[in-house]
Short mmCIF file of C-alpha atoms in Angstrom, two decimals:
data_model
loop_
_atom_site.label_atom_id
_atom_site.label_comp_id
_atom_site.label_asym_id
_atom_site.label_seq_id
_atom_site.Cartn_x
_atom_site.Cartn_y
_atom_site.Cartn_z
CA MET A 1 -169.84 23.90 -27.26
CA ASP A 2 -169.10 20.59 -25.30
CA ASP A 3 -166.63 22.61 -23.22
CA VAL A 4 -168.97 25.63 -22.53
CA SER A 5 -172.02 22.84 -21.78
CA ASP A 6 -170.11 21.11 -19.74
CA PHE A 7 -168.49 24.12 -17.70
CA LEU A 8 -172.39 25.38 -17.15
CA SER A 9 -173.94 21.77 -15.72
CA THR A 10 -170.67 21.98 -13.57
CA HIS A 11 -170.88 25.71 -12.36
CA PHE A 12 -173.83 27.08 -13.03
CA SER A 13 -177.28 25.05 -12.52
CA SER A 14 -178.51 27.16 -9.91
CA SER A 15 -181.31 29.55 -10.90
CA GLY A 16 -179.28 31.87 -8.39
CA ASP A 17 -176.40 31.68 -10.50
CA ALA A 18 -178.22 32.80 -13.59
CA ASN A 19 -179.86 36.02 -11.42
CA GLN A 20 -176.11 36.93 -10.85
CA THR A 21 -174.96 37.15 -14.16
CA GLU A 22 -177.51 38.82 -15.03
CA GLU A 23 -176.93 41.28 -12.65
CA LYS A 24 -173.08 41.13 -12.99
CA GLY A 25 -173.08 41.08 -16.72
CA CYS A 26 -170.75 37.69 -17.82
CA THR A 27 -167.28 39.29 -17.07
CA ALA A 28 -166.63 36.96 -13.66
CA THR A 29 -168.84 33.78 -15.57
CA LEU A 30 -166.24 34.51 -18.80
CA LYS A 31 -162.83 34.27 -16.29
CA ALA A 32 -164.53 30.87 -14.63
CA PHE A 33 -164.73 29.72 -17.60
CA ILE A 34 -161.27 30.83 -18.36
CA ASP A 35 -159.25 29.63 -15.42
CA TYR A 36 -161.70 26.38 -15.86
CA ILE A 37 -160.42 25.55 -19.00
CA SER A 38 -156.61 26.66 -18.31
CA LEU A 39 -156.08 24.34 -15.27
CA ARG A 40 -158.21 21.65 -17.37
CA GLU A 41 -154.89 21.97 -19.90
CA THR A 42 -152.59 22.11 -17.78
CA GLU A 43 -152.99 18.59 -16.86
CA ASN A 44 -153.69 17.35 -19.88
CA PHE A 45 -150.59 19.20 -21.44
CA ARG A 46 -148.68 17.64 -18.17
CA SER A 47 -150.23 14.07 -18.94
CA ARG A 48 -148.81 14.41 -22.24
CA LYS A 49 -145.08 15.05 -21.60
CA GLU A 50 -144.69 12.50 -19.72
CA GLU A 51 -146.34 9.48 -22.37
CA ASN A 52 -143.60 11.66 -24.93
CA LYS A 53 -140.76 12.05 -22.71
CA ASN A 54 -139.27 9.12 -25.10
CA SER A 55 -140.43 11.35 -28.42
CA ILE A 56 -139.37 13.52 -31.15
CA THR A 57 -139.91 17.10 -30.22
CA LEU A 58 -140.84 18.93 -33.97
CA THR A 59 -139.63 22.40 -32.81
CA THR A 60 -138.90 25.97 -34.72
CA ILE A 61 -135.89 27.74 -33.63
CA HIS A 62 -137.47 30.81 -32.15
CA GLN A 63 -140.01 28.17 -30.04
CA SER A 64 -136.74 26.60 -28.91
CA LYS A 65 -135.60 29.22 -27.38
CA GLY A 66 -134.57 28.84 -23.46
CA LEU A 67 -135.08 24.14 -23.97
CA GLU A 68 -132.04 21.40 -24.60
CA TRP A 69 -132.31 18.02 -25.69
CA ASP A 70 -129.23 15.55 -25.72
CA VAL A 71 -129.85 14.93 -29.57
CA VAL A 72 -130.37 18.44 -31.91
CA PHE A 73 -131.60 18.25 -35.98
CA ILE A 74 -131.22 21.17 -37.85
CA VAL A 75 -133.03 20.33 -41.15
CA GLN A 76 -132.81 22.32 -44.72
CA ALA A 77 -129.32 24.95 -43.52
CA ASN A 78 -129.49 26.12 -46.68
CA ASP A 79 -128.45 29.38 -47.56
CA SER A 80 -132.50 30.62 -48.44
CA GLU A 81 -133.28 29.16 -45.12
CA ILE A 82 -130.63 30.43 -42.87
CA PRO A 83 -130.55 33.17 -43.68
CA LEU A 84 -133.70 33.92 -45.34
CA LEU A 85 -133.81 35.11 -48.51
CA HIS A 86 -136.54 37.46 -48.09
CA GLU A 87 -136.29 40.43 -50.81
CA TYR A 88 -136.69 40.82 -54.15
CA ASN A 89 -133.27 39.67 -55.68
CA GLY A 90 -132.48 37.03 -53.38
CA THR A 91 -130.04 38.94 -50.66
CA VAL A 92 -129.93 39.70 -47.72
CA LYS A 93 -128.47 43.06 -46.27
CA GLU A 94 -125.34 42.36 -45.23
CA ALA A 95 -124.31 44.97 -43.75
CA GLY A 96 -127.23 46.21 -41.83
CA CYS A 97 -129.12 43.91 -38.93
CA THR A 98 -130.30 41.46 -40.92
CA LEU A 99 -128.01 39.30 -41.39
CA GLU A 100 -126.54 39.27 -37.73
CA GLU A 101 -130.40 38.12 -36.38
CA GLU A 102 -130.06 35.00 -38.66
CA ARG A 103 -126.19 34.33 -37.44
CA ARG A 104 -127.80 34.39 -34.29
CA LEU A 105 -130.86 32.39 -34.77
CA PHE A 106 -128.48 29.68 -35.82
CA TYR A 107 -126.46 30.19 -32.91
CA VAL A 108 -129.73 29.72 -30.94
CA ALA A 109 -130.58 26.33 -32.93
CA MET A 110 -127.08 24.60 -32.22
CA THR A 111 -127.03 25.36 -28.61
CA ARG A 112 -130.36 23.80 -28.40
CA ALA A 113 -127.80 20.12 -28.62
CA ARG A 114 -126.14 19.38 -24.62
CA LYS A 115 -124.22 16.51 -26.77
CA LYS A 116 -125.05 15.42 -30.17
CA LEU A 117 -126.05 18.47 -33.04
CA TYR A 118 -126.18 17.27 -36.53
CA ILE A 119 -126.97 19.97 -39.08
CA LEU A 120 -128.85 19.06 -42.57
CA HIS A 121 -128.69 20.53 -45.86
CA VAL A 122 -130.63 19.80 -49.15
CA THR A 123 -127.94 19.51 -52.67
CA VAL A 124 -130.44 19.91 -55.06
CA ASP A 125 -134.04 20.59 -55.83
CA SER A 126 -136.57 18.77 -57.06
CA HIS A 127 -135.64 21.32 -60.09
CA ARG A 128 -132.38 20.38 -60.61
CA GLN A 129 -131.07 23.67 -59.33
CA LEU A 130 -127.83 23.65 -56.75
CA LEU A 131 -129.13 24.72 -53.18
CA PRO A 132 -126.09 26.01 -51.76
CA PRO A 133 -125.42 25.02 -47.87
CA SER A 134 -125.83 28.12 -45.97
CA ARG A 135 -123.04 30.64 -45.30
CA PHE A 136 -123.35 29.98 -41.37
CA LEU A 137 -121.48 26.70 -42.04
CA ARG A 138 -118.39 28.01 -43.13
CA GLU A 139 -117.80 29.69 -39.44
CA ILE A 140 -117.47 25.88 -38.03
CA PRO A 141 -113.81 25.44 -37.12
CA GLY A 142 -112.69 22.78 -39.69
CA HIS A 143 -111.91 20.18 -36.13
CA LEU A 144 -115.10 20.31 -35.69
CA LEU A 145 -117.22 19.07 -37.93
CA ASP A 146 -117.50 15.37 -38.80
CA ILE A 147 -118.98 15.52 -41.81
CA GLN A 148 -121.19 12.30 -43.23
CA GLY A 149 -122.99 11.40 -46.22
CA GLU A 150 -122.83 12.66 -49.69
CA GLY A 151 -120.49 14.71 -48.59
CA ALA A 152 -118.16 12.62 -47.15
CA ALA A 153 -115.37 12.57 -49.17
CA THR A 154 -115.08 16.25 -49.54
CA LYS A 155 -114.01 18.22 -45.86
CA TYR A 156 -115.24 21.67 -45.66
CA HIS A 157 -111.86 23.29 -45.15
CA GLU A 158 -110.25 21.44 -47.32
CA GLN A 159 -107.82 23.44 -49.72
CA PRO A 160 -109.27 21.87 -53.55
CA SER A 161 -106.80 21.47 -56.02
CA GLY A 162 -106.84 22.93 -59.59
CA ASP A 163 -107.26 26.93 -60.11
CA ILE A 164 -110.84 26.91 -61.14
CA SER A 165 -112.37 30.18 -58.55
CA PHE A 166 -115.95 30.14 -58.46
CA ASP A 167 -117.11 32.55 -55.80
CA HIS A 168 -120.46 31.68 -55.76
CA ALA A 169 -122.11 28.58 -55.53
CA GLU A 170 -124.97 27.69 -59.17
CA GLY A 171 -128.23 28.70 -56.68
CA GLU A 172 -126.91 32.07 -55.77
CA THR A 173 -127.84 35.90 -57.98
CA SER A 174 -124.11 36.94 -58.13
CA THR A 175 -123.09 36.85 -62.21
CA GLU A 176 -119.44 36.61 -61.32
CA LYS A 177 -117.85 34.61 -64.34
CA PRO A 178 -116.13 31.37 -63.39
CA ILE A 179 -112.09 32.40 -63.51
CA VAL A 180 -109.75 29.15 -64.95
CA ASN A 181 -106.42 29.52 -65.75
CA GLN A 182 -106.11 29.36 -69.53
CA ASN A 183 -103.06 27.24 -69.17
CA GLU A 184 -104.77 24.41 -66.89
CA THR A 185 -108.23 22.05 -68.26
CA SER A 186 -110.27 22.05 -65.81
CA PRO A 187 -111.12 18.83 -64.18
CA TYR A 188 -114.65 19.32 -64.40
CA PRO A 189 -115.38 20.09 -67.79
CA GLU A 190 -119.50 19.33 -67.24
CA LEU A 191 -119.51 21.88 -63.60
CA MET A 192 -118.01 24.45 -66.77
CA GLN A 193 -120.58 24.03 -68.68
CA SER A 194 -123.02 24.36 -66.57
CA CYS A 195 -122.55 27.09 -64.75
CA LEU A 196 -122.06 29.22 -67.92
CA ALA A 197 -125.47 28.05 -69.13
CA ASN A 198 -127.00 28.75 -65.93
CA ASP A 199 -126.21 32.61 -66.40
CA PHE A 200 -129.72 32.21 -67.43
CA LEU A 201 -131.33 31.16 -64.57
CA LYS A 202 -129.54 33.80 -62.96
CA ARG A 203 -131.35 36.49 -65.23
CA PHE A 204 -134.71 35.43 -63.35
CA GLU A 205 -135.46 35.78 -60.15
CA ILE A 206 -134.80 33.60 -57.76
CA ASP A 207 -138.58 32.66 -57.20
CA ASP A 208 -138.96 32.26 -60.84
CA ARG A 209 -136.01 30.51 -61.73
CA ALA A 210 -138.07 26.78 -60.74
CA VAL A 211 -140.68 27.69 -63.19
CA VAL A 212 -138.11 28.26 -66.20
CA SER A 213 -136.22 25.12 -65.42
CA HIS A 214 -139.19 22.96 -64.82
CA ILE A 215 -140.36 24.18 -68.85
CA PHE A 216 -136.91 23.86 -70.63
CA HIS A 217 -137.00 19.97 -68.98
CA HIS A 218 -140.01 18.63 -69.39
CA TRP A 219 -139.77 19.09 -72.87
CA ALA A 220 -136.13 18.37 -73.36
CA LYS A 221 -137.37 14.55 -72.20
CA ARG A 222 -139.46 14.26 -75.60
CA GLN A 223 -137.30 13.28 -78.78
CA ALA A 224 -139.05 15.39 -80.81
CA PHE A 225 -137.15 18.30 -79.20
CA GLN A 226 -133.95 17.28 -79.01
CA ILE A 227 -132.24 20.07 -80.82
CA PRO A 228 -131.44 23.56 -79.17
CA LYS A 229 -133.63 25.85 -82.02
CA ARG A 230 -136.44 23.63 -81.92
CA LEU A 231 -137.46 23.24 -78.39
CA LEU A 232 -136.64 27.28 -77.93
CA ASP A 233 -139.28 27.61 -80.64
CA LYS A 234 -141.44 24.87 -79.02
CA ILE A 235 -141.50 27.05 -75.43
CA LYS A 236 -142.10 29.61 -77.58
CA PHE A 237 -144.99 28.13 -78.58
CA VAL A 238 -146.31 26.84 -75.52
CA ILE A 239 -145.23 30.51 -73.58
CA ASP A 240 -148.12 31.69 -76.51
CA GLU A 241 -151.11 28.96 -75.24
CA ARG A 242 -150.80 30.00 -71.82
CA LEU A 243 -150.43 33.23 -72.47
CA ARG A 244 -153.86 33.03 -74.02
CA GLY A 245 -155.12 31.34 -71.54
CA LYS A 246 -157.00 32.61 -68.66
CA GLY A 247 -156.04 30.15 -65.56
CA TYR A 248 -152.08 30.91 -65.51
CA LYS A 249 -151.07 32.79 -62.45
CA ARG A 250 -147.03 33.12 -63.97
CA LYS A 251 -147.16 34.95 -66.90
CA ASP A 252 -145.66 37.64 -66.05
CA VAL A 253 -142.50 35.17 -65.48
CA LEU A 254 -143.74 33.92 -69.23
CA CYS A 255 -143.77 37.21 -70.76
CA LYS A 256 -139.29 37.94 -69.64
CA LEU A 257 -138.84 34.67 -70.72
CA LYS A 258 -140.13 34.90 -74.30
CA SER A 259 -137.87 38.23 -74.62
CA LEU A 260 -134.88 36.08 -73.85
CA LEU A 261 -135.23 32.99 -75.95
CA SER A 262 -133.43 35.06 -79.00
CA ASP A 263 -130.42 35.51 -76.39
CA ASP A 264 -127.91 33.04 -77.41
CA GLU A 265 -127.48 32.36 -73.20
CA ALA A 266 -131.77 31.28 -73.99
CA LEU A 267 -129.20 28.22 -76.35
CA GLY A 268 -126.74 27.60 -74.56
CA TYR A 269 -128.90 26.66 -71.38
CA ALA A 270 -131.27 25.06 -74.09
CA GLU A 271 -127.83 22.98 -75.01
CA TYR A 272 -126.90 21.73 -71.98
CA VAL A 273 -130.47 20.40 -70.39
CA ILE A 274 -130.95 18.82 -73.81
CA LYS A 275 -127.54 16.83 -72.57
CA TRP A 276 -128.28 17.02 -68.85
CA GLU A 277 -131.32 14.66 -69.71
CA GLN A 278 -129.63 12.33 -72.17
CA ILE A 279 -127.59 11.34 -69.34
CA PRO A 280 -127.94 7.94 -67.20
CA ILE A 281 -130.00 9.00 -64.48
CA ASP A 282 -127.38 7.04 -62.59
CA LYS A 283 -124.04 8.82 -64.08
CA ARG A 284 -126.80 11.81 -63.49
CA SER A 285 -126.99 11.27 -59.74
CA HIS A 286 -123.27 10.80 -59.35
CA LEU A 287 -121.91 14.32 -61.25
CA MET A 288 -124.26 15.92 -59.08
CA ARG A 289 -122.70 14.88 -56.32
CA GLU A 290 -119.23 15.87 -57.51
CA ARG A 291 -120.80 19.03 -59.05
CA GLN A 292 -121.65 19.77 -55.35
CA GLU A 293 -118.56 19.06 -53.84
CA HIS A 294 -117.14 20.97 -56.28
CA PHE A 295 -119.13 23.85 -55.61
CA GLN A 296 -118.40 23.53 -51.36
CA LYS A 297 -114.65 23.10 -51.91
CA GLN A 298 -114.96 26.27 -54.25
CA ARG A 299 -116.44 28.64 -51.77
CA ILE A 300 -114.85 27.60 -48.84
CA GLU A 301 -111.31 28.15 -50.38
CA ASN A 302 -112.83 32.29 -51.31
CA SER A 303 -114.23 32.73 -48.05
CA MET A 304 -111.66 30.62 -45.64
CA GLY A 305 -108.50 32.35 -47.60
CA SER A 306 -110.07 36.17 -46.83
CA SER A 307 -110.48 35.68 -43.16
CA GLU A 308 -108.26 36.22 -40.52
CA PRO A 309 -107.59 32.69 -38.36
CA THR A 310 -110.12 32.58 -34.91
CA PRO A 311 -108.33 32.69 -31.79
CA LYS A 312 -109.94 28.66 -31.27
CA GLN A 313 -107.60 27.86 -33.99
CA ILE A 314 -104.64 29.09 -33.12
CA SER A 315 -105.37 27.62 -29.71
CA TYR A 316 -105.96 24.70 -31.18
CA LEU A 317 -102.61 24.42 -33.00
CA ARG A 318 -100.72 25.21 -29.98
CA SER A 319 -101.92 22.68 -28.21
CA LEU A 320 -100.94 20.05 -31.26
CA GLY A 321 -97.72 21.71 -30.80
CA CYS A 322 -97.15 23.99 -33.52
CA THR A 323 -95.29 27.05 -34.05
CA ILE A 324 -96.63 28.59 -37.39
CA THR A 325 -98.68 31.25 -37.33
CA PRO A 326 -101.41 30.87 -39.58
CA THR A 327 -102.36 33.22 -41.99
CA SER A 328 -106.00 32.54 -42.51
CA ARG A 329 -108.85 30.59 -41.17
CA LEU A 330 -108.44 28.26 -45.11
CA HIS A 331 -104.15 27.66 -43.45
CA ALA A 332 -105.44 27.40 -39.88
CA SER A 333 -107.69 24.46 -40.82
CA ASN A 334 -105.11 22.85 -43.03
CA LEU A 335 -102.31 22.89 -40.74
CA ILE A 336 -105.07 21.45 -38.36
CA GLU A 337 -105.69 18.83 -40.39
CA LYS A 338 -102.21 18.25 -40.98
CA TYR A 339 -100.45 18.27 -37.45
CA LYS A 340 -104.26 15.80 -36.48
CA SER A 341 -102.25 12.74 -39.05
CA LEU A 342 -99.36 13.04 -37.54
#
């Protein structure tokens, strides 16, 4: 209203202008007002741009098209965000155009950086669920990556040891079981138990898993429910109470959870949650880092081991003096690391 008052007082103060407006309508007045606002906002934008030239710019990938910065941070580069898991079962259309569009969008974000690019992803969410990094990160050649933070000890394209193979991380919707060599002992017994226990969570849609996980972990902290069967009985009692109430909005999730509480997988998940809550916080944090590194190595091995080496990898190997022809991206990455260390 202040903008309108200022405009009218400076442009239409005479009675002659008012009579002219009544004869021709308000179209000319409206156009003049829009021009007045546009001119003023243009000047304001220029002044703000000058004042904030050394500030941080927050933007979306779509809005960043055509723009560039010396340093760019891409945050939350997880598989649930890019590519966006938008369908009911938490998957994307692998064979359709959706995945390609998401890949191009991620490429747009990466190419906004002139000098340095930082890509960050979340390891574990607030409900203790492992969040896998974006599948597009696996397509970046290993020799171009400089991994820092908790993942620094494990390179994305490092050849893992052992005979455990996980095709998907814990947070995804695949129901494949881990394949373990019967003659070998897993170096991560906690990981094996976690993976098997979370088959129970995979029976729920991706948006509902947080609700189920929260209920189990909330009551598993209580000393009175440190026995799996007693924990399941308590959860069933809580579900009945909430279903009788009128204010709870996720009753469909509770009904499905109640119908699955008698399964062996529910009992296994209860055992896992109780043992997890009994672990000291410092050791729990260490285990979460180990789990994330373990799943990353297995995912990278499965992906790169079945992919053809890229022309850039082959060219880079030739520049290092390597005469071996790599059979896969993983093989090429290992050769690059080997020849770089010579």
